[in-house]
Short mmCIF file of C-alpha atoms in Angstrom, two decimals:
data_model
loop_
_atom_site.label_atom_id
_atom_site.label_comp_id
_atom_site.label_asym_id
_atom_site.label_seq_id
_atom_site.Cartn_x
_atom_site.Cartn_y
_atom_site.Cartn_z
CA UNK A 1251 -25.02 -11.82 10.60
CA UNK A 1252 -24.53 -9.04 8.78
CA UNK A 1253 -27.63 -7.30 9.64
CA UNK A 1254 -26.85 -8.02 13.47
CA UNK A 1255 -23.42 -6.11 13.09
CA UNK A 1256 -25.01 -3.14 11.46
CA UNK A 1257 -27.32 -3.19 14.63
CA UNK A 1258 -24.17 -3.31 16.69
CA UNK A 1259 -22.48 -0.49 14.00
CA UNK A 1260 -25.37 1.95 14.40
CA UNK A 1261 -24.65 2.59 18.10
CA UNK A 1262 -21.55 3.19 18.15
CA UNK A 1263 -21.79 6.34 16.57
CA UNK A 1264 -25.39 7.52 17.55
CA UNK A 1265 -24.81 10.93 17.21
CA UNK A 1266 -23.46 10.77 13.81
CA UNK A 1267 -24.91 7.30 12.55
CA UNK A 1268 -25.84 8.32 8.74
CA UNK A 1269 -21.90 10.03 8.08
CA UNK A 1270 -20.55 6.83 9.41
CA UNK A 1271 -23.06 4.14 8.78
CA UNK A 1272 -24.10 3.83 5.04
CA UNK A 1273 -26.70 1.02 4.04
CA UNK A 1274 -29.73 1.03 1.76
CA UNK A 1275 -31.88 1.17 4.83
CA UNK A 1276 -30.14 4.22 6.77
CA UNK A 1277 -29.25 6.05 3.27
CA UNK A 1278 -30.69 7.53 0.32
CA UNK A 1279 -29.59 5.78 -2.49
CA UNK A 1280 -27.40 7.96 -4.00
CA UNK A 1281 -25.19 7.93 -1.03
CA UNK A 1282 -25.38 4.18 -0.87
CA UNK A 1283 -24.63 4.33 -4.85
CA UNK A 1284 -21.75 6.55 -4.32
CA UNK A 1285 -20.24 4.08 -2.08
CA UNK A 1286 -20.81 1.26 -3.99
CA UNK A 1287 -19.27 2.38 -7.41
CA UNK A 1288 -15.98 4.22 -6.00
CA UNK A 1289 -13.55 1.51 -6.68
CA UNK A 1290 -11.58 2.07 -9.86
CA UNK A 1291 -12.78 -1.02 -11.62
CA UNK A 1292 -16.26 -1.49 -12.27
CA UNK A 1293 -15.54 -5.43 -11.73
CA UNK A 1294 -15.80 -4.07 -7.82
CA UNK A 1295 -19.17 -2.17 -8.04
CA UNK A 1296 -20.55 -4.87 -5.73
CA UNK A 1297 -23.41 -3.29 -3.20
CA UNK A 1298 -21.95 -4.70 -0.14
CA UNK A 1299 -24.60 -4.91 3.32
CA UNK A 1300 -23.43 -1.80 3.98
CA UNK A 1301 -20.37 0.95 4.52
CA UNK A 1302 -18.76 1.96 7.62
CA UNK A 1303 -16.44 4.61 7.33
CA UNK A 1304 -13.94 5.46 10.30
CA UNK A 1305 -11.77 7.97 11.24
CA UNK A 1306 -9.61 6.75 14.13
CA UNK A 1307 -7.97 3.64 15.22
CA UNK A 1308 -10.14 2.97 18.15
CA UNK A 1309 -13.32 3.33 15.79
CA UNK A 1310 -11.68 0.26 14.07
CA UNK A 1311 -10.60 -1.60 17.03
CA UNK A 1312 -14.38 -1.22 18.51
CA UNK A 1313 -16.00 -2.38 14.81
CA UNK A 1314 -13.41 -5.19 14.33
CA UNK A 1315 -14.84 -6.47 17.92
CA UNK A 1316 -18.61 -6.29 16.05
CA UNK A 1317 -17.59 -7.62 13.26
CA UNK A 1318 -15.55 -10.62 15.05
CA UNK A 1319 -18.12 -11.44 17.72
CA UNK A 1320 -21.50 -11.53 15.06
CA UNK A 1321 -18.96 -13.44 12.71
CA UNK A 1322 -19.68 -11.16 9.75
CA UNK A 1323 -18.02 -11.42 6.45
CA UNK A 1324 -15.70 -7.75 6.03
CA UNK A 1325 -13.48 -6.10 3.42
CA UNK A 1326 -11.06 -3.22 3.73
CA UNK A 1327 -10.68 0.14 1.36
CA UNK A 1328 -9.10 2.69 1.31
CA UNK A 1329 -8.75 3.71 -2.37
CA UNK A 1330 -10.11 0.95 -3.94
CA UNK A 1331 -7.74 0.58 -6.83
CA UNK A 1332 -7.71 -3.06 -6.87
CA UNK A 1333 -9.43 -4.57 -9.58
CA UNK A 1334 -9.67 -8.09 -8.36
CA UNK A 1335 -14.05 -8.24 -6.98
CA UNK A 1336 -13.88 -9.16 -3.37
CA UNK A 1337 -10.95 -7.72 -2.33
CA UNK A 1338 -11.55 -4.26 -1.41
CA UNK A 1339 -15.59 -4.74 -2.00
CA UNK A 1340 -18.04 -7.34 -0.66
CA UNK A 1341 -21.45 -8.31 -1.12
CA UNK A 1342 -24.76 -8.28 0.43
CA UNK A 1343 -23.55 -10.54 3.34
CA UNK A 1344 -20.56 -8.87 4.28
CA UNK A 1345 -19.54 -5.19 5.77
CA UNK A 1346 -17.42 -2.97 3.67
CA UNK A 1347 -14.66 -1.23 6.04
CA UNK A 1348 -13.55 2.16 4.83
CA UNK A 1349 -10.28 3.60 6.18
CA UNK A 1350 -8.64 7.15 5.42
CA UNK A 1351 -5.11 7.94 3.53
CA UNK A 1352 -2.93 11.27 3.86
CA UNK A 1353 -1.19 13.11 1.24
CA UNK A 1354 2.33 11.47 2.37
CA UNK A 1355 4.47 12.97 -1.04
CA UNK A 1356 2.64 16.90 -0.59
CA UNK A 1357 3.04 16.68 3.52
CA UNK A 1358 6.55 15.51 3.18
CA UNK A 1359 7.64 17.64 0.01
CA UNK A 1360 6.64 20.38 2.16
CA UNK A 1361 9.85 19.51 4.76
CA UNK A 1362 12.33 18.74 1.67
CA UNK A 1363 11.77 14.64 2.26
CA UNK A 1364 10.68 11.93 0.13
CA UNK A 1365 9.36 8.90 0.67
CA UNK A 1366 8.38 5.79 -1.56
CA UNK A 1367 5.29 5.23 -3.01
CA UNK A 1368 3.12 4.50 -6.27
CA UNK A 1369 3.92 6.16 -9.21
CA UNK A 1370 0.09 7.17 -9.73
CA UNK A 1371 -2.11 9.54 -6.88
CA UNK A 1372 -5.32 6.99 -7.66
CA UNK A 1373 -2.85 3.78 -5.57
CA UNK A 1374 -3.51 3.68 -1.95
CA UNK A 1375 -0.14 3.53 0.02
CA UNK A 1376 -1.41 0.46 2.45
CA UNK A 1377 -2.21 -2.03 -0.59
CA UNK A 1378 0.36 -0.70 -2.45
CA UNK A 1379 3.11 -1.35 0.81
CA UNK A 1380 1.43 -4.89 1.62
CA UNK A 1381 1.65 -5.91 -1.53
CA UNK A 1382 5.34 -5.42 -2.04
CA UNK A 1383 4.79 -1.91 -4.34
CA UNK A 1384 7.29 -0.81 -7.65
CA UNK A 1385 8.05 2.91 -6.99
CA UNK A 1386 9.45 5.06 -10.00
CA UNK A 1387 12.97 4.02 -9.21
CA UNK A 1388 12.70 0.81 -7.88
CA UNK A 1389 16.82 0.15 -8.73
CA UNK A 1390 18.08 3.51 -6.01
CA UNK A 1391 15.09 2.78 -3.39
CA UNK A 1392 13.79 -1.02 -3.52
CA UNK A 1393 10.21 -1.83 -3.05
CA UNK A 1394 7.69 -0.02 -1.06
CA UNK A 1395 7.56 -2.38 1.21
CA UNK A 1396 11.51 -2.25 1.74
CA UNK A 1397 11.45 0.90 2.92
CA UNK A 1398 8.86 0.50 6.14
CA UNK A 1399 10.51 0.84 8.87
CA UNK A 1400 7.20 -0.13 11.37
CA UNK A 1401 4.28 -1.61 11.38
CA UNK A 1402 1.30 -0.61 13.86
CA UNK A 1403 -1.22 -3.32 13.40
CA UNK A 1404 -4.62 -4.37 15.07
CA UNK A 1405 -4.64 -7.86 15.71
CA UNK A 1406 -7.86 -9.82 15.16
CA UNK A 1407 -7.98 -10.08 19.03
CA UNK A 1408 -7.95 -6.23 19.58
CA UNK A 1409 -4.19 -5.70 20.79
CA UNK A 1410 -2.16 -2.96 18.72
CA UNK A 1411 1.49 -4.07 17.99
CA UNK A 1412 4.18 -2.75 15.97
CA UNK A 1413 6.32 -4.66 13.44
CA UNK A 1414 9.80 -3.69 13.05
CA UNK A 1415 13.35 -5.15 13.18
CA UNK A 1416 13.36 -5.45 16.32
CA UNK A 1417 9.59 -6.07 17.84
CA UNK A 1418 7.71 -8.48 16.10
CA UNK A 1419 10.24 -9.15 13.89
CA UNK A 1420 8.56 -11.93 12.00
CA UNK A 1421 5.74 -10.67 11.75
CA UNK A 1422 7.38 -7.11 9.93
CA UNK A 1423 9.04 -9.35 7.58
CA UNK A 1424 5.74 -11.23 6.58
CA UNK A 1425 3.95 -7.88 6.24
CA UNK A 1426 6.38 -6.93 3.57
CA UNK A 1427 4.72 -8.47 0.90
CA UNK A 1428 2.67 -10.78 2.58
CA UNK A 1429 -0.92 -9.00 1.95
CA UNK A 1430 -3.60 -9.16 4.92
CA UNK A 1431 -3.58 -12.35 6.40
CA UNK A 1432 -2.15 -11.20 10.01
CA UNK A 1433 -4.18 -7.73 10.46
CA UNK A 1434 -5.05 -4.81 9.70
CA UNK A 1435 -2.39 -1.79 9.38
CA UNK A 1436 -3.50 1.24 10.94
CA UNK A 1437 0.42 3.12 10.85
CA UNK A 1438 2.98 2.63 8.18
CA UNK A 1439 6.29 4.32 9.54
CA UNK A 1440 8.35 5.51 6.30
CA UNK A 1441 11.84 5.97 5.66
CA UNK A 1442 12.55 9.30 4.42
CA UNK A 1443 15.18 10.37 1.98
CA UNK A 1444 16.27 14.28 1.36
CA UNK A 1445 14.11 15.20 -1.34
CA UNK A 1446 13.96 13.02 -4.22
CA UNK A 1447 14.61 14.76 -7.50
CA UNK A 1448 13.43 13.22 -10.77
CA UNK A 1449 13.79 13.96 -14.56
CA UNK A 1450 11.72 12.48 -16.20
CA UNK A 1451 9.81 12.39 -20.01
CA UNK A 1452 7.17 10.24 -21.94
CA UNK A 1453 7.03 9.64 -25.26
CA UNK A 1454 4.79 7.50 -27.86
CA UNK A 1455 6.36 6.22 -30.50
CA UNK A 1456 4.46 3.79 -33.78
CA UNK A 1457 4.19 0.18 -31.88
CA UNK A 1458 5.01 -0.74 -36.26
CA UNK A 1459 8.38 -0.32 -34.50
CA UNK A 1460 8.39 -2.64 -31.92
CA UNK A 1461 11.29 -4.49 -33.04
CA UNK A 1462 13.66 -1.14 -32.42
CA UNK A 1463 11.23 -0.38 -29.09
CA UNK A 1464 12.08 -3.51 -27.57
CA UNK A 1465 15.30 -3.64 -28.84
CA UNK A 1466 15.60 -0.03 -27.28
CA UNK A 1467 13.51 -1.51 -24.15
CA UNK A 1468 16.37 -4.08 -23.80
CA UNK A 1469 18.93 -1.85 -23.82
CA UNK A 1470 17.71 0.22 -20.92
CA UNK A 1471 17.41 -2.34 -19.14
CA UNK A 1472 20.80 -3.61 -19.76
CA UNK A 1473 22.18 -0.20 -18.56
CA UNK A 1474 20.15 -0.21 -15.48
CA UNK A 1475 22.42 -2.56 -14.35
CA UNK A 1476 25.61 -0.17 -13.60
CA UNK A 1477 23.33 2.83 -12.84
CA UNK A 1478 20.34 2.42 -10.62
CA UNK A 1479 19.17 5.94 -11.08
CA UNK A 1480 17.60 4.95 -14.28
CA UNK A 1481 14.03 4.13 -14.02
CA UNK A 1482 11.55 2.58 -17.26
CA UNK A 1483 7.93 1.72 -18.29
CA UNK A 1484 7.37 0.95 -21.96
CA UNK A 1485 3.39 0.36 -22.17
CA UNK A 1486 2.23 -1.12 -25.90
CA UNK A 1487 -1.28 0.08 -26.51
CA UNK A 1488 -3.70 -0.36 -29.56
CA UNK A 1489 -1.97 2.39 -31.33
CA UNK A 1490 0.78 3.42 -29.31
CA UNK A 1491 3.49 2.79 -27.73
CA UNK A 1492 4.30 5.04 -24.30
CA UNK A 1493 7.73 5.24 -22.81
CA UNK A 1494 8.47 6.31 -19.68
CA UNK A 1495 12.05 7.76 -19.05
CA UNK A 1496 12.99 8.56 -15.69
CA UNK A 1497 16.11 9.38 -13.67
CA UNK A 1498 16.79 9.97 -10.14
CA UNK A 1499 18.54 13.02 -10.40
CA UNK A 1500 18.66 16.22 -12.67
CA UNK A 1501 21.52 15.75 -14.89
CA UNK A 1502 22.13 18.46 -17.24
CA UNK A 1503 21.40 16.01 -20.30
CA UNK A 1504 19.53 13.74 -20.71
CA UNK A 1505 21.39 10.22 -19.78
CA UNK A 1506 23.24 8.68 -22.50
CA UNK A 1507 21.58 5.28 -21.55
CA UNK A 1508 18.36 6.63 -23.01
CA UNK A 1509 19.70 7.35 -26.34
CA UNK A 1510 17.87 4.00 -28.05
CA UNK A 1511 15.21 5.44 -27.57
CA UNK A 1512 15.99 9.08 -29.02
CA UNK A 1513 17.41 7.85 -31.78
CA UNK A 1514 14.03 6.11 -32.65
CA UNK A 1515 12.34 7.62 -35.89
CA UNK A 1516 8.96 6.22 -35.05
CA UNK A 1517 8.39 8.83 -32.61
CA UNK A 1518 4.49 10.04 -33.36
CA UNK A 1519 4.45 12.90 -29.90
CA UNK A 1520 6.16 13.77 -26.48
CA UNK A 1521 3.02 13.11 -23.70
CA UNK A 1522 5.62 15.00 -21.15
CA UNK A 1523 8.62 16.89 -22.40
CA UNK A 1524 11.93 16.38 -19.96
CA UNK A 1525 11.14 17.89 -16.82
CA UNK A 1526 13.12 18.07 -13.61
CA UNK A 1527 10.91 17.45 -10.81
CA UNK A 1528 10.00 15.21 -7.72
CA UNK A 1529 8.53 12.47 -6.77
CA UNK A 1530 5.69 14.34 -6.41
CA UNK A 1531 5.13 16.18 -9.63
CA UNK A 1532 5.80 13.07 -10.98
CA UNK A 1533 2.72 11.14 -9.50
CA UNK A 1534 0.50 14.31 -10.39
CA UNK A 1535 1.31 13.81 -13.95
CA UNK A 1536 1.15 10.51 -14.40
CA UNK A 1537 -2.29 11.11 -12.85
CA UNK A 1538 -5.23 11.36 -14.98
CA UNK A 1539 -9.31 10.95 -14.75
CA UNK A 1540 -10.33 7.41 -15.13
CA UNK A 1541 -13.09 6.71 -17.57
CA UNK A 1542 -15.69 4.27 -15.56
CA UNK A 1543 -15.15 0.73 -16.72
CA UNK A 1544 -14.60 -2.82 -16.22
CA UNK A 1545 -10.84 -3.98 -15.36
CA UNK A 1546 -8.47 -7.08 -15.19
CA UNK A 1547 -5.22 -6.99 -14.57
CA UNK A 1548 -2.45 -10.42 -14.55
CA UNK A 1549 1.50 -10.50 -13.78
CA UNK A 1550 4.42 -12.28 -14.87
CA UNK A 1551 8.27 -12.35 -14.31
CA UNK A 1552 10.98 -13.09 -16.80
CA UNK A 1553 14.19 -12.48 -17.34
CA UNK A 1554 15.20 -9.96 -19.84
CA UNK A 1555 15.18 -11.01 -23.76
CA UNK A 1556 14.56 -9.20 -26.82
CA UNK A 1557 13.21 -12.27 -28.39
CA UNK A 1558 10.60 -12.99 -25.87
CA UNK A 1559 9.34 -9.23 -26.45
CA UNK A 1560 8.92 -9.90 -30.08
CA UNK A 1561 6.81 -13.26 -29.17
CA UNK A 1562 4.83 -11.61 -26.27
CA UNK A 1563 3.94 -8.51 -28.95
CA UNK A 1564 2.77 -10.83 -31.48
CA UNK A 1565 1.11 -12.90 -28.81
CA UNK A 1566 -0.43 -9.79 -27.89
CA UNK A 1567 -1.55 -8.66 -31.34
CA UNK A 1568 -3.51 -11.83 -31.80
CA UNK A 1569 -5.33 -12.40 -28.50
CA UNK A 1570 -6.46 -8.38 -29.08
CA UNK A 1571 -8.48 -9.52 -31.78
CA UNK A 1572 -10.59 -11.70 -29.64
CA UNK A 1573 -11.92 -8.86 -28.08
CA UNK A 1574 -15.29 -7.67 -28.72
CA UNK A 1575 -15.79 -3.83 -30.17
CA UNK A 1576 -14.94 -1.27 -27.10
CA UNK A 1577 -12.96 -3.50 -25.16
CA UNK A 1578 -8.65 -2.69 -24.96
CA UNK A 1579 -5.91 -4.90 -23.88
CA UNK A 1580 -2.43 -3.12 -22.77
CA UNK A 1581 0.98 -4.32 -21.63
CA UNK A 1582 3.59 -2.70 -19.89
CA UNK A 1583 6.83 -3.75 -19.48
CA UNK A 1584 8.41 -3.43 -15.91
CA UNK A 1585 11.88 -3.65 -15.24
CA UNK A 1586 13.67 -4.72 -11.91
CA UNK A 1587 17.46 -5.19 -11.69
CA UNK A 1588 19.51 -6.69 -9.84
CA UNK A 1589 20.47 -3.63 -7.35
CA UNK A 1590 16.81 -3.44 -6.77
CA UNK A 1591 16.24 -6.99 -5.12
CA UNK A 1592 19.48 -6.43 -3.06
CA UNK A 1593 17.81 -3.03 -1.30
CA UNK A 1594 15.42 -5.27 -0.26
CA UNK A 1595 17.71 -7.77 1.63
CA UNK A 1596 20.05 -5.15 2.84
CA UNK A 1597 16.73 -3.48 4.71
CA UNK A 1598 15.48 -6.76 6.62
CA UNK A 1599 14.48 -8.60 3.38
CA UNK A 1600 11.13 -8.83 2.48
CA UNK A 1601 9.07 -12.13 1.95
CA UNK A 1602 8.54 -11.72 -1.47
CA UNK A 1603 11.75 -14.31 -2.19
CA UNK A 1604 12.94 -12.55 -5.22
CA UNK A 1605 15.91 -13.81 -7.22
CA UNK A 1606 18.60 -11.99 -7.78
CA UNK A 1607 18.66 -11.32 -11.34
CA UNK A 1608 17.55 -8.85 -13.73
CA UNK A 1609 14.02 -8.92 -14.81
CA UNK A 1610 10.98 -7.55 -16.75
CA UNK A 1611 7.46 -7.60 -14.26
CA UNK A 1612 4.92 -7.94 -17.30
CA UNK A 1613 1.45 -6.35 -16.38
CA UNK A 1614 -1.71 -7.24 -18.69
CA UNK A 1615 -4.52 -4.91 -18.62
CA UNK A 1616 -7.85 -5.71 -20.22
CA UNK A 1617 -10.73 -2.68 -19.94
CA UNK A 1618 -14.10 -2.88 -21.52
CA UNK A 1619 -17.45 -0.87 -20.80
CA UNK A 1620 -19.62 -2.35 -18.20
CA UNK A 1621 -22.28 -2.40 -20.88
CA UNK A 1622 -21.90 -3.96 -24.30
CA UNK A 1623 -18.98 -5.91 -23.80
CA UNK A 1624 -18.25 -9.71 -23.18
CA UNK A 1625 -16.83 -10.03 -19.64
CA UNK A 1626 -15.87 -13.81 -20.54
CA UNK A 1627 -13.86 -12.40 -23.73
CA UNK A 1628 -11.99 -9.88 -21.76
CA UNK A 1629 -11.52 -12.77 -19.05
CA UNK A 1630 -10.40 -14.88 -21.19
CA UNK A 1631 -7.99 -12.57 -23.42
CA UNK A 1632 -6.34 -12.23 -19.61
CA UNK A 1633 -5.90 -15.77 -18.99
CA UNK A 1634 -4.77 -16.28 -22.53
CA UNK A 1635 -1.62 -14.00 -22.40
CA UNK A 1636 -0.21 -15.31 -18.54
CA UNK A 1637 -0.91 -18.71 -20.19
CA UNK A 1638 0.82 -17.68 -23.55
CA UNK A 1639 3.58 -15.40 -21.65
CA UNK A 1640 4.58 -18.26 -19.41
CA UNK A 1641 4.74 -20.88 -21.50
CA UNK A 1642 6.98 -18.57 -23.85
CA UNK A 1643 9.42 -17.60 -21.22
CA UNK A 1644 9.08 -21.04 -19.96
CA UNK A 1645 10.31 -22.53 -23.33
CA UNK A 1646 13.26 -20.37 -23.32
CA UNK A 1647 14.16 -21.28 -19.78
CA UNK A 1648 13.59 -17.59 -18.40
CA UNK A 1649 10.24 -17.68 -16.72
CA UNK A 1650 10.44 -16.66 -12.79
CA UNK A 1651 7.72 -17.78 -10.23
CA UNK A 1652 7.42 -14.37 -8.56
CA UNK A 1653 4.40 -12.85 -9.46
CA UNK A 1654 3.58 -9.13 -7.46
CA UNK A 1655 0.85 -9.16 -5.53
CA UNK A 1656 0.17 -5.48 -6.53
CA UNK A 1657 -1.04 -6.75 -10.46
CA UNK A 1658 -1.62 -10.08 -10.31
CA UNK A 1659 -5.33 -11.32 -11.00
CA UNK A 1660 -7.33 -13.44 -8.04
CA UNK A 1661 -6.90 -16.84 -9.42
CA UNK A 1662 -2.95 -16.63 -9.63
CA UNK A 1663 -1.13 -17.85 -6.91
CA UNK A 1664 0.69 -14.80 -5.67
CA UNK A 1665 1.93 -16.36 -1.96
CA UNK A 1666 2.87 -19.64 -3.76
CA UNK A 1667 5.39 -17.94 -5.95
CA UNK A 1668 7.55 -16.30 -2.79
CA UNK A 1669 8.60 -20.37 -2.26
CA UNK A 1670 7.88 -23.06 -0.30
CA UNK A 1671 10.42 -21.65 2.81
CA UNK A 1672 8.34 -17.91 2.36
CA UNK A 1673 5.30 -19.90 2.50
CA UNK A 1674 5.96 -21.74 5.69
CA UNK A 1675 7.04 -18.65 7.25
CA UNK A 1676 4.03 -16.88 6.42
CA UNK A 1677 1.76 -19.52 7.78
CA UNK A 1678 3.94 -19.54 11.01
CA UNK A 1679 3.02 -15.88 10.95
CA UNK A 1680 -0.34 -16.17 10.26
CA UNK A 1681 -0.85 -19.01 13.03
CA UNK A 1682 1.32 -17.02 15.89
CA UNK A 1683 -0.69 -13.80 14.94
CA UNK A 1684 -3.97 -14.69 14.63
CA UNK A 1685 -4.19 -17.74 15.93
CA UNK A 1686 -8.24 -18.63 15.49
CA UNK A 1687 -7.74 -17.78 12.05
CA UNK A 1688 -10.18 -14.62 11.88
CA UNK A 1689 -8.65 -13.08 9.14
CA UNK A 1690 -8.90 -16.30 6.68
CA UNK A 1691 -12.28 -17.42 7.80
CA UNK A 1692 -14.07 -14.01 7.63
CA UNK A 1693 -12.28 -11.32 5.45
CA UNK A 1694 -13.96 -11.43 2.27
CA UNK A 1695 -11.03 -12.07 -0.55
CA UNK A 1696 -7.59 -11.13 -1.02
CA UNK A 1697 -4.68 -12.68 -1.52
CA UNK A 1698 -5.32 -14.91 1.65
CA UNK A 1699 -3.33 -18.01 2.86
CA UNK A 1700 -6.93 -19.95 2.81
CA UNK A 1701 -6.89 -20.23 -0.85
CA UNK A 1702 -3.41 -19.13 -2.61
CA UNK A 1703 -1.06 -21.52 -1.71
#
């Protein structure tokens, strides 16, 4: 099938066949390597049958026809930052679609806007949108996803349609959040703010002191609550311990929410002194050059408790030494308040059937060399701690089903969590939109209806 497709592929751009066609057969192998091993996680360096990369939304319309009619397996990128194999890469039976980004914070800094998006330059905007997406100040702004205001998507049968609150209107509401099992997006239309200023600082402090971190971690969190503006990461690595600050505006002092913190005496540096900036400057220093290795990533949702910190740090202390010599596991502690969830319903709501009450999005992180290292330890020091974390928060009566499709790892059941109503109103979506069920039967992985429920 897939060799039939690539038949199909290669004339549709015969003037230009090797730029937009790249297989073992048309390619020397370093371009064919290049295009295999550009995903951020090594667990994605899968050669796929080949690459097709496209540059306009009738290219794609005109290769989702090939791809339909031969019945190939096919996988979308367009950064690649998902560390989940399958999703945005493919193997030798199936065709990997590539599919171009813009700079959306430089273009739109340029006109004094902002928009919402990932808090790191490496996250592609469509998975982060489609997969719900926490911004730097989730609390002011919401979700990614709650601040689309269209959809243009190309429907397995060929039609373009837009989404919005008033055309297609179940069909925007299942896109925010719901993944790609009803198309593909080739437009995302943005709400804009006037430009977004941020202050914002990271420090690492001695994780000897977790008890005071948390305890500090808590109390952010707490204040969140009566001012949105305040934004927080607090990442524990083998260590350190990195705390990101951040406030959506540029007060003269620093907010007296984030004293806890200051007042800390395990401080070992400052990664990034205060600095008033944007969105912007923000993502480009929060950038930084990936070393090549394997990743897997999990997420969880509790409510907010010092106590279950302490248990999920000493959880985390013994499950690290499982892991063979080279390979780190790293938490990071995301909170979401209450003002945050009610963005989302006052915009359309979203599908992602949040409840409304404060809470910590936990994100595990396990990376290892792609040589030299157990895969099945760092696997299983993944599955251990979402096992361990909700069973803890569980026990306590705190856990919450949402998990975010944007960190969760393939086997958890990221649709499921939304609720049964969310579910049935995804499938309705699903069955309206594509109604021969293209996108579960040949896309290659994701989370898909055909298998996360």
């Amino acid at each position: 099938m897939a060799a039939t497709a690539f038949d199909q592929l290669r004339s549709l751009f015969p003037e230009n066949t090797n730029d937009k066609v790249v297989t073992p057969i048309d390619n020397d192998s370093d371009k064919y390597q290049a295009a295999v091993s550009s995903p951020w996680s090594q667990t994605c360096w899968i050669p796929a049958a080949g690459y097709i990369y496209l540059s306009s939304v009738q290219e794609l319309i005109e290769a989702l026809a090939i791809v339909r009619k031969t019945g190939t397996k096919f996988a979308i990128r367009t950064t690649g930052h998902n560390p989940n194999a399958g999703f945005s890469s493919a193997d030798e039976t199936a065709v990997l679609v590539t599919t171009n980004e813009g700079e959306v914070y430089a273009w739109l800094e340029e006109r004094g806007l902002s928009a919402i998006g990932g808090r790191d330059p490496q996250v592609g905007l469509g998975g982060f949108l489609l997969g719900g997406g926490m911004g730097a100040l989730p609390n002011l702004y919401g979700l990614g996803a709650d601040g689309v205001r269209n959809f243009e998507v190309l429907l397995a049968d060929g039609r373009l349609v837009n989404a919005n609150a008033n055309e297609n209107s179940d069909l925007y509401r299942a896109l925010k959040g719901g993944g790609s099992n009803f198309g593909i997006v080739t437009r995302f239309d943005l709400a804009t703010h006037p430009l977004i200023n941020v202050q914002y600082t990271i420090n690492l402090y001695s994780p000897e002191d977790h008890v005071a971190i948390n305890r500090a971690t808590v109390a952010v969190q707490q204040a969140m609550e009566e001012d949105p503006k305040i934004g927080l990461f607090t990442t524990f690595n083998n260590g350190f311990v990195a705390v990101g600050l951040l406030y959506g505006d540029h007060p003269a002092e620093a907010p007296k929410a984030f004293e806890p913190f200051q007042t800390l005496k395990s401080l070992v540096a400052t990664a990034l002194p205060f600095t008033n900036g944007t969105l912007l400057s923000l993502a480009q220093a929060m950038g930084h050059p990936q070393i090549a290795q394997k990743r897997r990533i999990c997420k969880i949702s509790t409510q907010v408790s010092h106590d279950l910190y302490e248990e999920v740090f000493k959880a985390w202390g013994e499950v690290s030494k499982t892991l063979p010599t080279g390979a780190v596991l790293h938490y990071t502690i995301q909170p979401f308040g209450k003002a945050g969830v009610r963005v989302g319903k006052d915009r359309g709501e979203n599908i992602m059937g949040h409840e409304d009450v404060p809470q910590c999005w936990w994100v595990f992180t396990c990376e290892w060399p792609k040589d030299g290292s157990d895969d099945a330890a760092a696997q299983n020091a993944i599955e251990t701690m979402s096992e361990t974390v909700q069973s803890l928060a569980k026990a306590r009566g705190i856990l919450l089903d949402f998990k975010c499709m944007s960190f969760a790892t393939a086997t958890q059941e990221v649709l499921g969590s939304y609720g049964a109503e969310n579910v049935r109103r995804i499938q309705e979506v699903a069955a309206k939109y594509d109604p021969e069920g293209v996108f579960q039967k040949l896309q290659n992985g994701g989370f898909l209806l055909r298998d996360n429920i």
